Amino acid sequence: MLEPREGIPPVIADEAALAEVIAEFSAGSGPVAVDAERASGYRYGQRAYLVQLRREGAGSALIDPVACPDLSGLGEALSGVEWVLHAATQDLPCLREIGMLPSRLFDTELAGRLAGFPRVGLGAMVESVLGFVLEKGHSAVDWSTRPLPEPWLRYAALDVELLVDLRDALEKELDRQGKLEWAQQEFDAIAAAPPAEPRKDPWRRTSGMHKVRRRRQLGVVRELWQTRDRIAQKRDVSPGKVLSDAAIVEASLALPANAHALAALNGFGHRMGRRQLEQWQAAVDRAKALSEAQLPAPGQPVTGPPPPRAWADKDPAAAARLSAARAAVSALAEQLNMPQENLITPDTVRRVCWEPPKVVDAGSVAEALAGYGARAWQVEQVTPVLVAALCA
């Protein structure tokens, strides 16, 4: 499929045109296909730079959320309508920022996982389920570009063109497999989930951190990361475009004495100006000047069980339980034809195996699973195999 059925719709970029779209989509019928494009790797943050919609009776719409940053009116007009998204958890945070949040949804990627499809990307799903090949190739472009080139807009419109058709076909397949109620519980959980909490110590996710062992070096990583983040936010560019993770780790390991020494390190080379080098060296020096008490601790405070590789030494019985539980869950997932992590999260299995209920039976294990956020269908499926594994 190379062209949207009604051609490429104009980009909505003013309040009058937006009001017309709201009226049209409010009067439409059936589910609404929704997608959003971000500028990951180009801009700071994960805001939406294009929102695409399609609904029976309204056709397709492309909305510029930079020109129309408040789409709460559209969100309200579609309240109570089922939204069809592909990989909903990726798009919902940026849609929430502009006032759009579904009360009901159908996630075609998650539906594909539960139905046992080996490839669940939108293109692969449309091809295997509907027999259409979508024009792909613009997913990783800089969507903050203005004006957006026509080939990108065509690609964006095609992303919602067949989403409702895909939803209908997947609903039938899930129903055939007896998994439709399971899928609905998953979709309801996504729609009801609160916004994610901000990460604690996000600098600890710097790529290559495993090489950094000493607290002083960790302090340099933190200081460089925070400096980079402030600059990236101010300039509205991706942090990786300001300074690479590899360069941050390199500087933390070397602890350079001055800007000249810093310039000799990978990532701080000849292209970097004197002022930039001095700014990064100042961050290194700030970390060097911290007292021992101000330096970050080597590891993050661990909540929950230790890493599984340490179980055999710390608690051999728990390690045996985990081994039996993993094998049982894996066999059940294969039998149900779905990925293990969609049947039950590995973290939930670890927690139940590390601290099982005092009396292990169906009731206590089901209660423990529900306490860790497992859905009713997951509890029903997984409880019998976990009871057997915990009692083995």
mmCIF file of C-alpha atoms in Angstrom:
data_model
loop_
_atom_site.group_PDB
_atom_site.id
_atom_site.type_symbol
_atom_site.label_atom_id
_atom_site.label_comp_id
_atom_site.label_asym_id
_atom_site.label_seq_id
_atom_site.Cartn_x
_atom_site.Cartn_y
_atom_site.Cartn_z
ATOM 1 C CA MET A 1 0.000 0.000 0.000
ATOM 2 C CA LEU A 2 1.745 3.134 -1.245
ATOM 3 C CA GLU A 3 -0.962 5.815 -0.815
ATOM 4 C CA PRO A 4 -3.657 6.490 1.801
ATOM 5 C CA ARG A 5 -7.119 5.771 0.376
ATOM 6 C CA GLU A 6 -8.189 9.431 0.350
ATOM 7 C CA GLY A 7 -4.684 10.788 -0.344
ATOM 8 C CA ILE A 8 -2.453 12.570 2.175
ATOM 9 C CA PRO A 9 -4.588 14.777 4.441
ATOM 10 C CA PRO A 10 -3.444 18.376 5.060
ATOM 11 C CA VAL A 11 -1.554 18.983 8.307
ATOM 12 C CA ILE A 12 -3.806 20.643 10.903
ATOM 13 C CA ALA A 13 -1.863 23.593 12.309
ATOM 14 C CA ASP A 14 -4.440 26.150 13.564
ATOM 15 C CA GLU A 15 -7.377 26.230 15.961
ATOM 16 C CA ALA A 16 -10.072 26.643 13.279
ATOM 17 C CA ALA A 17 -8.932 23.555 11.354
ATOM 18 C CA LEU A 18 -8.583 21.648 14.633
ATOM 19 C CA ALA A 19 -12.178 22.509 15.595
ATOM 20 C CA GLU A 20 -13.366 21.016 12.264
ATOM 21 C CA VAL A 21 -11.385 17.799 12.895
ATOM 22 C CA ILE A 22 -12.839 17.529 16.415
ATOM 23 C CA ALA A 23 -16.370 17.848 15.002
ATOM 24 C CA GLU A 24 -15.700 15.267 12.251
ATOM 25 C CA PHE A 25 -14.133 12.710 14.598
ATOM 26 C CA SER A 26 -16.841 13.258 17.200
ATOM 27 C CA ALA A 27 -19.465 12.450 14.553
ATOM 28 C CA GLY A 28 -17.547 9.389 13.261
ATOM 29 C CA SER A 29 -18.356 5.810 14.243
ATOM 30 C CA GLY A 30 -16.476 2.846 15.676
ATOM 31 C CA PRO A 31 -12.947 2.764 17.099
ATOM 32 C CA VAL A 32 -10.388 5.490 16.338
ATOM 33 C CA ALA A 33 -6.863 4.637 15.170
ATOM 34 C CA VAL A 34 -4.253 6.826 16.913
ATOM 35 C CA ASP A 35 -0.499 7.181 16.424
ATOM 36 C CA ALA A 36 2.158 9.746 17.348
ATOM 37 C CA GLU A 37 5.619 10.546 15.981
ATOM 38 C CA ARG A 38 8.433 11.729 18.258
ATOM 39 C CA ALA A 39 11.940 13.026 17.495
ATOM 40 C CA SER A 40 13.892 10.558 19.629
ATOM 41 C CA GLY A 41 17.623 10.949 19.113
ATOM 42 C CA TYR A 42 17.169 14.503 17.801
ATOM 43 C CA ARG A 43 15.309 16.496 20.469
ATOM 44 C CA TYR A 44 15.309 16.605 24.256
ATOM 45 C CA GLY A 45 12.472 14.606 25.805
ATOM 46 C CA GLN A 46 9.779 12.496 24.196
ATOM 47 C CA ARG A 47 7.162 15.042 23.087
ATOM 48 C CA ALA A 48 4.900 14.366 20.095
ATOM 49 C CA TYR A 49 5.656 16.216 16.848
ATOM 50 C CA LEU A 50 2.814 14.714 14.787
ATOM 51 C CA VAL A 51 -0.439 13.000 15.772
ATOM 52 C CA GLN A 52 -2.274 10.803 13.281
ATOM 53 C CA LEU A 53 -5.891 9.642 13.579
ATOM 54 C CA ARG A 54 -8.383 7.727 11.492
ATOM 55 C CA ARG A 55 -12.022 6.884 12.131
ATOM 56 C CA GLU A 56 -14.919 5.572 10.065
ATOM 57 C CA GLY A 57 -16.942 8.537 8.786
ATOM 58 C CA ALA A 58 -14.139 11.029 9.512
ATOM 59 C CA GLY A 59 -11.283 9.729 7.367
ATOM 60 C CA SER A 60 -7.684 10.444 8.404
ATOM 61 C CA ALA A 61 -6.198 13.519 10.082
ATOM 62 C CA LEU A 62 -2.628 14.684 10.667
ATOM 63 C CA ILE A 63 -2.263 17.201 13.503
ATOM 64 C CA ASP A 64 0.799 19.320 14.321
ATOM 65 C CA PRO A 65 0.964 19.395 18.154
ATOM 66 C CA VAL A 66 3.640 22.099 18.039
ATOM 67 C CA ALA A 67 1.162 24.515 16.389
ATOM 68 C CA CYS A 68 -1.792 23.024 18.357
ATOM 69 C CA PRO A 69 -0.261 22.047 21.725
ATOM 70 C CA ASP A 70 -3.573 21.535 23.550
ATOM 71 C CA LEU A 71 -5.539 18.604 22.121
ATOM 72 C CA SER A 72 -7.677 18.081 25.231
ATOM 73 C CA GLY A 73 -10.781 19.089 23.222
ATOM 74 C CA LEU A 74 -10.083 16.232 20.800
ATOM 75 C CA GLY A 75 -9.370 13.906 23.731
ATOM 76 C CA GLU A 76 -12.754 14.807 25.276
ATOM 77 C CA ALA A 77 -14.568 14.338 21.949
ATOM 78 C CA LEU A 78 -13.147 10.800 21.778
ATOM 79 C CA SER A 79 -13.857 9.982 25.447
ATOM 80 C CA GLY A 80 -15.537 6.589 25.743
ATOM 81 C CA VAL A 81 -14.445 5.642 22.203
ATOM 82 C CA GLU A 82 -12.033 2.704 21.891
ATOM 83 C CA TRP A 83 -8.599 3.905 20.734
ATOM 84 C CA VAL A 84 -6.528 1.557 18.608
ATOM 85 C CA LEU A 85 -2.775 1.997 19.046
ATOM 86 C CA HIS A 86 0.244 -0.109 18.123
ATOM 87 C CA ALA A 87 2.599 -0.455 21.127
ATOM 88 C CA ALA A 88 0.414 1.871 23.210
ATOM 89 C CA THR A 89 2.838 2.311 26.114
ATOM 90 C CA GLN A 90 5.301 4.060 23.760
ATOM 91 C CA ASP A 91 2.808 6.704 22.598
ATOM 92 C CA LEU A 92 0.591 7.255 25.649
ATOM 93 C CA PRO A 93 3.097 9.418 27.630
ATOM 94 C CA CYS A 94 3.503 11.969 24.800
ATOM 95 C CA LEU A 95 -0.257 11.917 24.064
ATOM 96 C CA ARG A 96 -0.989 12.521 27.760
ATOM 97 C CA GLU A 97 1.224 15.656 27.634
ATOM 98 C CA ILE A 98 -1.054 17.209 24.981
ATOM 99 C CA GLY A 99 -4.325 16.292 26.690
ATOM 100 C CA MET A 100 -5.167 13.010 24.968
ATOM 101 C CA LEU A 101 -5.764 9.913 27.051
ATOM 102 C CA PRO A 102 -8.010 6.953 26.220
ATOM 103 C CA SER A 103 -10.520 5.449 28.622
ATOM 104 C CA ARG A 104 -10.614 2.275 26.456
ATOM 105 C CA LEU A 105 -7.969 0.946 24.115
ATOM 106 C CA PHE A 106 -6.919 -1.946 21.891
ATOM 107 C CA ASP A 107 -3.166 -2.442 21.450
ATOM 108 C CA THR A 108 -2.460 -4.280 18.187
ATOM 109 C CA GLU A 109 1.165 -5.053 19.124
ATOM 110 C CA LEU A 110 0.195 -6.588 22.471
ATOM 111 C CA ALA A 111 -2.666 -8.450 20.774
ATOM 112 C CA GLY A 112 -0.133 -9.913 18.338
ATOM 113 C CA ARG A 113 2.080 -11.060 21.222
ATOM 114 C CA LEU A 114 -0.797 -12.727 23.051
ATOM 115 C CA ALA A 115 -1.929 -14.402 19.816
ATOM 116 C CA GLY A 116 1.566 -15.838 19.306
ATOM 117 C CA PHE A 117 2.737 -13.921 16.231
ATOM 118 C CA PRO A 118 6.534 -14.228 15.891
ATOM 119 C CA ARG A 119 6.957 -10.664 14.536
ATOM 120 C CA VAL A 120 4.816 -7.907 16.032
ATOM 121 C CA GLY A 121 6.075 -4.703 14.362
ATOM 122 C CA LEU A 122 3.258 -2.821 12.612
ATOM 123 C CA GLY A 123 4.564 -3.571 9.101
ATOM 124 C CA ALA A 124 5.036 -7.271 9.837
ATOM 125 C CA MET A 125 1.582 -7.554 11.444
ATOM 126 C CA VAL A 126 -0.228 -5.758 8.605
ATOM 127 C CA GLU A 127 1.538 -7.990 6.092
ATOM 128 C CA SER A 128 0.928 -11.313 7.874
ATOM 129 C CA VAL A 129 -2.654 -10.564 9.001
ATOM 130 C CA LEU A 130 -4.056 -8.341 6.220
ATOM 131 C CA GLY A 131 -1.744 -9.141 3.310
ATOM 132 C CA PHE A 132 -0.690 -5.513 2.688
ATOM 133 C CA VAL A 133 2.905 -4.279 2.621
ATOM 134 C CA LEU A 134 3.159 -0.802 4.167
ATOM 135 C CA GLU A 135 5.723 1.671 2.899
ATOM 136 C CA LYS A 136 8.204 1.906 5.785
ATOM 137 C CA GLY A 137 11.468 3.750 6.201
ATOM 138 C CA HIS A 138 10.739 7.072 7.918
ATOM 139 C CA SER A 139 10.250 5.897 11.502
ATOM 140 C CA ALA A 140 13.640 7.207 12.714
ATOM 141 C CA VAL A 141 13.616 10.616 11.013
ATOM 142 C CA ASP A 142 13.597 13.988 12.816
ATOM 143 C CA TRP A 143 9.858 14.613 13.146
ATOM 144 C CA SER A 144 10.508 18.094 14.579
ATOM 145 C CA THR A 145 11.456 19.186 11.029
ATOM 146 C CA ARG A 146 9.138 21.888 9.610
ATOM 147 C CA PRO A 147 7.627 21.764 7.095
ATOM 148 C CA LEU A 148 7.381 17.964 7.140
ATOM 149 C CA PRO A 149 8.285 16.469 3.727
ATOM 150 C CA GLU A 150 5.455 14.848 1.775
ATOM 151 C CA PRO A 151 6.973 11.304 1.827
ATOM 152 C CA TRP A 152 7.077 11.466 5.641
ATOM 153 C CA LEU A 153 3.434 12.592 5.797
ATOM 154 C CA ARG A 154 2.439 9.748 3.472
ATOM 155 C CA TYR A 155 4.244 7.278 5.740
ATOM 156 C CA ALA A 156 2.554 8.801 8.820
ATOM 157 C CA ALA A 157 -0.930 8.607 7.279
ATOM 158 C CA LEU A 158 -0.361 4.970 6.251
ATOM 159 C CA ASP A 159 0.471 4.101 9.874
ATOM 160 C CA VAL A 160 -3.205 4.578 10.840
ATOM 161 C CA GLU A 161 -4.735 3.593 7.485
ATOM 162 C CA LEU A 162 -5.222 -0.098 8.316
ATOM 163 C CA LEU A 163 -4.997 -0.048 12.116
ATOM 164 C CA VAL A 164 -8.726 -0.599 12.724
ATOM 165 C CA ASP A 165 -8.810 -3.385 10.092
ATOM 166 C CA LEU A 166 -5.864 -5.007 11.899
ATOM 167 C CA ARG A 167 -7.651 -4.621 15.223
ATOM 168 C CA ASP A 168 -10.781 -6.371 13.877
ATOM 169 C CA ALA A 169 -8.772 -9.290 12.466
ATOM 170 C CA LEU A 170 -6.777 -9.693 15.696
ATOM 171 C CA GLU A 171 -9.936 -9.593 17.798
ATOM 172 C CA LYS A 172 -11.294 -12.545 15.791
ATOM 173 C CA GLU A 173 -8.003 -14.434 16.161
ATOM 174 C CA LEU A 174 -7.832 -13.829 19.925
ATOM 175 C CA ASP A 175 -11.450 -14.933 20.253
ATOM 176 C CA ARG A 176 -10.687 -18.094 18.250
ATOM 177 C CA GLN A 177 -7.790 -18.882 20.614
ATOM 178 C CA GLY A 178 -9.881 -18.169 23.726
ATOM 179 C CA LYS A 179 -7.645 -15.220 24.667
ATOM 180 C CA LEU A 180 -9.884 -12.227 23.978
ATOM 181 C CA GLU A 181 -10.821 -11.720 27.639
ATOM 182 C CA TRP A 182 -7.127 -11.943 28.588
ATOM 183 C CA ALA A 183 -6.258 -9.264 26.036
ATOM 184 C CA GLN A 184 -9.044 -7.001 27.319
ATOM 185 C CA GLN A 185 -7.683 -7.257 30.859
ATOM 186 C CA GLU A 186 -4.240 -6.242 29.555
ATOM 187 C CA PHE A 187 -5.667 -3.286 27.590
ATOM 188 C CA ASP A 188 -7.688 -2.124 30.611
ATOM 189 C CA ALA A 189 -4.547 -2.253 32.786
ATOM 190 C CA ILE A 190 -2.625 -0.070 30.297
ATOM 191 C CA ALA A 191 -5.479 2.468 30.064
ATOM 192 C CA ALA A 192 -5.774 2.657 33.867
ATOM 193 C CA ALA A 193 -2.028 2.845 34.603
ATOM 194 C CA PRO A 194 -0.861 6.128 36.193
ATOM 195 C CA PRO A 195 2.021 8.083 34.610
ATOM 196 C CA ALA A 196 5.423 6.504 35.256
ATOM 197 C CA GLU A 197 7.320 7.874 38.258
ATOM 198 C CA PRO A 198 10.465 9.843 37.332
ATOM 199 C CA ARG A 199 13.526 7.585 37.439
ATOM 200 C CA LYS A 200 15.654 7.811 40.568
ATOM 201 C CA ASP A 201 19.272 8.601 39.693
ATOM 202 C CA PRO A 202 18.741 8.472 35.905
ATOM 203 C CA TRP A 203 22.482 9.067 35.422
ATOM 204 C CA ARG A 204 23.077 5.490 36.568
ATOM 205 C CA ARG A 205 21.625 4.310 33.240
ATOM 206 C CA THR A 206 24.612 5.767 31.343
ATOM 207 C CA SER A 207 25.717 3.134 28.827
ATOM 208 C CA GLY A 208 29.003 1.509 29.882
ATOM 209 C CA MET A 209 28.492 2.159 33.627
ATOM 210 C CA HIS A 210 29.578 -1.406 34.456
ATOM 211 C CA LYS A 211 33.211 -0.271 33.886
ATOM 212 C CA VAL A 212 32.944 2.426 36.578
ATOM 213 C CA ARG A 213 33.803 1.009 39.990
ATOM 214 C CA ARG A 214 35.116 3.737 42.318
ATOM 215 C CA ARG A 215 32.870 6.264 44.050
ATOM 216 C CA ARG A 216 34.939 9.242 42.849
ATOM 217 C CA GLN A 217 34.508 8.024 39.271
ATOM 218 C CA LEU A 218 30.762 7.596 39.842
ATOM 219 C CA GLY A 219 30.714 11.209 41.038
ATOM 220 C CA VAL A 220 32.271 12.294 37.721
ATOM 221 C CA VAL A 221 29.648 10.334 35.749
ATOM 222 C CA ARG A 222 26.870 12.000 37.754
ATOM 223 C CA GLU A 223 28.310 15.505 37.348
ATOM 224 C CA LEU A 224 28.949 15.143 33.600
ATOM 225 C CA TRP A 225 25.517 13.549 33.051
ATOM 226 C CA GLN A 226 23.715 16.337 34.916
ATOM 227 C CA THR A 227 25.710 19.050 33.100
ATOM 228 C CA ARG A 228 24.927 17.417 29.749
ATOM 229 C CA ASP A 229 21.246 17.144 30.656
ATOM 230 C CA ARG A 230 20.979 20.857 31.517
ATOM 231 C CA ILE A 231 22.646 21.842 28.214
ATOM 232 C CA ALA A 232 20.516 19.407 26.182
ATOM 233 C CA GLN A 233 17.315 20.686 27.790
ATOM 234 C CA LYS A 234 18.278 24.316 27.193
ATOM 235 C CA ARG A 235 19.181 23.660 23.546
ATOM 236 C CA ASP A 236 16.290 21.177 23.028
ATOM 237 C CA VAL A 237 18.535 18.518 21.539
ATOM 238 C CA SER A 238 19.037 14.866 22.379
ATOM 239 C CA PRO A 239 21.623 14.529 25.193
ATOM 240 C CA GLY A 240 23.637 12.130 23.037
ATOM 241 C CA LYS A 241 24.187 14.952 20.537
ATOM 242 C CA VAL A 242 25.751 17.100 23.287
ATOM 243 C CA LEU A 243 28.132 14.448 24.656
ATOM 244 C CA SER A 244 28.131 10.668 24.196
ATOM 245 C CA ASP A 245 27.726 8.194 27.050
ATOM 246 C CA ALA A 246 31.051 6.656 25.992
ATOM 247 C CA ALA A 247 32.797 10.027 26.491
ATOM 248 C CA ILE A 248 31.264 10.418 29.970
ATOM 249 C CA VAL A 249 32.520 6.971 31.015
ATOM 250 C CA GLU A 250 35.948 7.631 29.457
ATOM 251 C CA ALA A 251 36.376 10.861 31.446
ATOM 252 C CA SER A 252 35.209 9.207 34.682
ATOM 253 C CA LEU A 253 37.794 6.434 34.326
ATOM 254 C CA ALA A 254 40.649 8.813 33.381
ATOM 255 C CA LEU A 255 39.898 11.593 35.920
ATOM 256 C CA PRO A 256 41.781 14.140 33.721
ATOM 257 C CA ALA A 257 43.776 16.815 35.541
ATOM 258 C CA ASN A 258 42.961 19.635 33.089
ATOM 259 C CA ALA A 259 41.201 20.498 29.814
ATOM 260 C CA HIS A 260 44.322 19.570 27.829
ATOM 261 C CA ALA A 261 44.271 16.037 29.279
ATOM 262 C CA LEU A 262 40.501 15.852 28.693
ATOM 263 C CA ALA A 263 40.966 16.765 25.003
ATOM 264 C CA ALA A 264 43.136 13.669 24.535
ATOM 265 C CA LEU A 265 40.262 11.346 25.492
ATOM 266 C CA ASN A 266 37.850 9.706 23.029
ATOM 267 C CA GLY A 267 34.720 11.814 22.593
ATOM 268 C CA PHE A 268 36.418 15.106 23.492
ATOM 269 C CA GLY A 269 38.573 15.337 20.363
ATOM 270 C CA HIS A 270 39.629 18.010 17.915
ATOM 271 C CA ARG A 271 36.100 19.152 16.985
ATOM 272 C CA MET A 272 35.376 20.373 20.499
ATOM 273 C CA GLY A 273 36.086 24.058 21.185
ATOM 274 C CA ARG A 274 38.115 25.356 24.108
ATOM 275 C CA ARG A 275 35.044 26.689 25.945
ATOM 276 C CA GLN A 276 33.257 23.344 25.673
ATOM 277 C CA LEU A 277 36.287 21.473 26.969
ATOM 278 C CA GLU A 278 36.557 23.839 29.915
ATOM 279 C CA GLN A 279 32.870 23.387 30.689
ATOM 280 C CA TRP A 280 33.279 19.558 30.833
ATOM 281 C CA GLN A 281 36.530 19.835 32.784
ATOM 282 C CA ALA A 282 34.763 22.088 35.312
ATOM 283 C CA ALA A 283 32.208 19.296 35.838
ATOM 284 C CA VAL A 284 35.042 16.794 36.388
ATOM 285 C CA ASP A 285 36.684 19.193 38.860
ATOM 286 C CA ARG A 286 33.411 19.660 40.780
ATOM 287 C CA ALA A 287 33.169 15.899 41.233
ATOM 288 C CA LYS A 288 36.821 15.718 42.299
ATOM 289 C CA ALA A 289 36.182 18.374 44.982
ATOM 290 C CA LEU A 290 33.282 16.480 46.618
ATOM 291 C CA SER A 291 33.782 15.089 50.112
ATOM 292 C CA GLU A 292 33.522 11.313 50.624
ATOM 293 C CA ALA A 293 30.058 11.782 52.153
ATOM 294 C CA GLN A 294 28.832 13.632 49.036
ATOM 295 C CA LEU A 295 29.915 10.899 46.608
ATOM 296 C CA PRO A 296 27.271 8.510 45.250
ATOM 297 C CA ALA A 297 27.056 4.982 46.657
ATOM 298 C CA PRO A 298 28.436 2.229 44.387
ATOM 299 C CA GLY A 299 25.111 0.511 43.711
ATOM 300 C CA GLN A 300 21.487 1.562 43.689
ATOM 301 C CA PRO A 301 19.549 0.553 46.796
ATOM 302 C CA VAL A 302 18.090 -2.815 45.878
ATOM 303 C CA THR A 303 14.376 -3.299 46.337
ATOM 304 C CA GLY A 304 13.211 -6.861 46.100
ATOM 305 C CA PRO A 305 15.322 -9.972 45.517
ATOM 306 C CA PRO A 306 19.049 -9.931 44.676
ATOM 307 C CA PRO A 307 20.187 -10.735 41.102
ATOM 308 C CA PRO A 308 19.390 -14.419 40.305
ATOM 309 C CA ARG A 309 23.094 -15.231 39.738
ATOM 310 C CA ALA A 310 23.686 -14.616 43.479
ATOM 311 C CA TRP A 311 20.863 -16.877 44.659
ATOM 312 C CA ALA A 312 22.820 -20.156 44.718
ATOM 313 C CA ASP A 313 25.234 -18.681 47.298
ATOM 314 C CA LYS A 314 22.727 -16.656 49.332
ATOM 315 C CA ASP A 315 19.804 -19.122 49.406
ATOM 316 C CA PRO A 316 20.208 -22.456 47.543
ATOM 317 C CA ALA A 317 16.589 -23.442 48.269
ATOM 318 C CA ALA A 318 15.309 -20.210 46.656
ATOM 319 C CA ALA A 319 17.614 -20.831 43.659
ATOM 320 C CA ALA A 320 16.090 -24.296 43.245
ATOM 321 C CA ARG A 321 12.565 -22.844 43.466
ATOM 322 C CA LEU A 322 13.405 -20.224 40.823
ATOM 323 C CA SER A 323 14.877 -22.832 38.479
ATOM 324 C CA ALA A 324 11.760 -25.001 38.766
ATOM 325 C CA ALA A 325 9.414 -22.003 38.406
ATOM 326 C CA ARG A 326 11.202 -20.658 35.319
ATOM 327 C CA ALA A 327 11.038 -24.058 33.617
ATOM 328 C CA ALA A 328 7.332 -24.421 34.468
ATOM 329 C CA VAL A 329 6.424 -20.903 33.268
ATOM 330 C CA SER A 330 8.445 -21.408 30.071
ATOM 331 C CA ALA A 331 6.617 -24.680 29.318
ATOM 332 C CA LEU A 332 3.219 -23.070 29.980
ATOM 333 C CA ALA A 333 4.044 -20.052 27.764
ATOM 334 C CA GLU A 334 5.020 -22.424 24.953
ATOM 335 C CA GLN A 335 1.791 -24.362 25.416
ATOM 336 C CA LEU A 336 -0.237 -21.116 25.309
ATOM 337 C CA ASN A 337 1.825 -19.857 22.329
ATOM 338 C CA MET A 338 2.895 -16.500 23.772
ATOM 339 C CA PRO A 339 6.092 -14.895 25.126
ATOM 340 C CA GLN A 340 6.889 -15.730 28.755
ATOM 341 C CA GLU A 341 7.030 -12.054 29.780
ATOM 342 C CA ASN A 342 3.426 -11.573 28.590
ATOM 343 C CA LEU A 343 2.245 -14.609 30.527
ATOM 344 C CA ILE A 344 3.825 -13.271 33.760
ATOM 345 C CA THR A 345 6.653 -10.786 34.344
ATOM 346 C CA PRO A 346 9.995 -12.398 35.264
ATOM 347 C CA ASP A 347 10.234 -9.963 38.222
ATOM 348 C CA THR A 348 6.974 -11.305 39.680
ATOM 349 C CA VAL A 349 8.220 -14.890 39.414
ATOM 350 C CA ARG A 350 11.513 -13.920 41.133
ATOM 351 C CA ARG A 351 9.727 -12.163 44.004
ATOM 352 C CA VAL A 352 7.371 -15.077 44.676
ATOM 353 C CA CYS A 353 10.291 -17.557 44.582
ATOM 354 C CA TRP A 354 12.525 -15.448 46.831
ATOM 355 C CA GLU A 355 9.832 -14.947 49.478
ATOM 356 C CA PRO A 356 7.115 -17.549 48.957
ATOM 357 C CA PRO A 357 3.986 -17.498 51.133
ATOM 358 C CA LYS A 358 4.420 -19.205 54.525
ATOM 359 C CA VAL A 359 1.846 -21.806 53.502
ATOM 360 C CA VAL A 360 2.128 -22.574 49.792
ATOM 361 C CA ASP A 361 -1.248 -23.356 48.244
ATOM 362 C CA ALA A 362 -3.382 -22.072 45.362
ATOM 363 C CA GLY A 363 -4.973 -19.334 47.477
ATOM 364 C CA SER A 364 -1.761 -17.922 48.932
ATOM 365 C CA VAL A 365 0.149 -18.002 45.624
ATOM 366 C CA ALA A 366 -2.777 -16.382 43.775
ATOM 367 C CA GLU A 367 -2.886 -13.654 46.430
ATOM 368 C CA ALA A 368 0.877 -13.066 46.116
ATOM 369 C CA LEU A 369 0.678 -12.811 42.302
ATOM 370 C CA ALA A 370 -2.231 -10.359 42.466
ATOM 371 C CA GLY A 371 -0.302 -8.326 45.060
ATOM 372 C CA TYR A 372 2.524 -7.885 42.541
ATOM 373 C CA GLY A 373 0.084 -6.604 39.908
ATOM 374 C CA ALA A 374 -0.655 -9.769 37.909
ATOM 375 C CA ARG A 375 -3.976 -9.639 36.060
ATOM 376 C CA ALA A 376 -6.772 -12.114 36.917
ATOM 377 C CA TRP A 377 -6.141 -14.224 33.796
ATOM 378 C CA GLN A 378 -2.417 -14.437 34.602
ATOM 379 C CA VAL A 379 -3.151 -15.494 38.189
ATOM 380 C CA GLU A 380 -5.527 -18.197 36.926
ATOM 381 C CA GLN A 381 -3.029 -19.592 34.401
ATOM 382 C CA VAL A 382 0.195 -19.334 36.403
ATOM 383 C CA THR A 383 -0.911 -20.260 39.941
ATOM 384 C CA PRO A 384 -1.095 -24.069 39.418
ATOM 385 C CA VAL A 385 2.384 -24.318 37.849
ATOM 386 C CA LEU A 386 3.945 -22.025 40.468
ATOM 387 C CA VAL A 387 2.390 -23.998 43.351
ATOM 388 C CA ALA A 388 3.891 -27.195 41.878
ATOM 389 C CA ALA A 389 7.305 -25.533 41.412
ATOM 390 C CA LEU A 390 7.349 -24.043 44.924
ATOM 391 C CA CYS A 391 6.443 -27.382 46.484
ATOM 392 C CA ALA A 392 8.907 -29.432 44.374
#
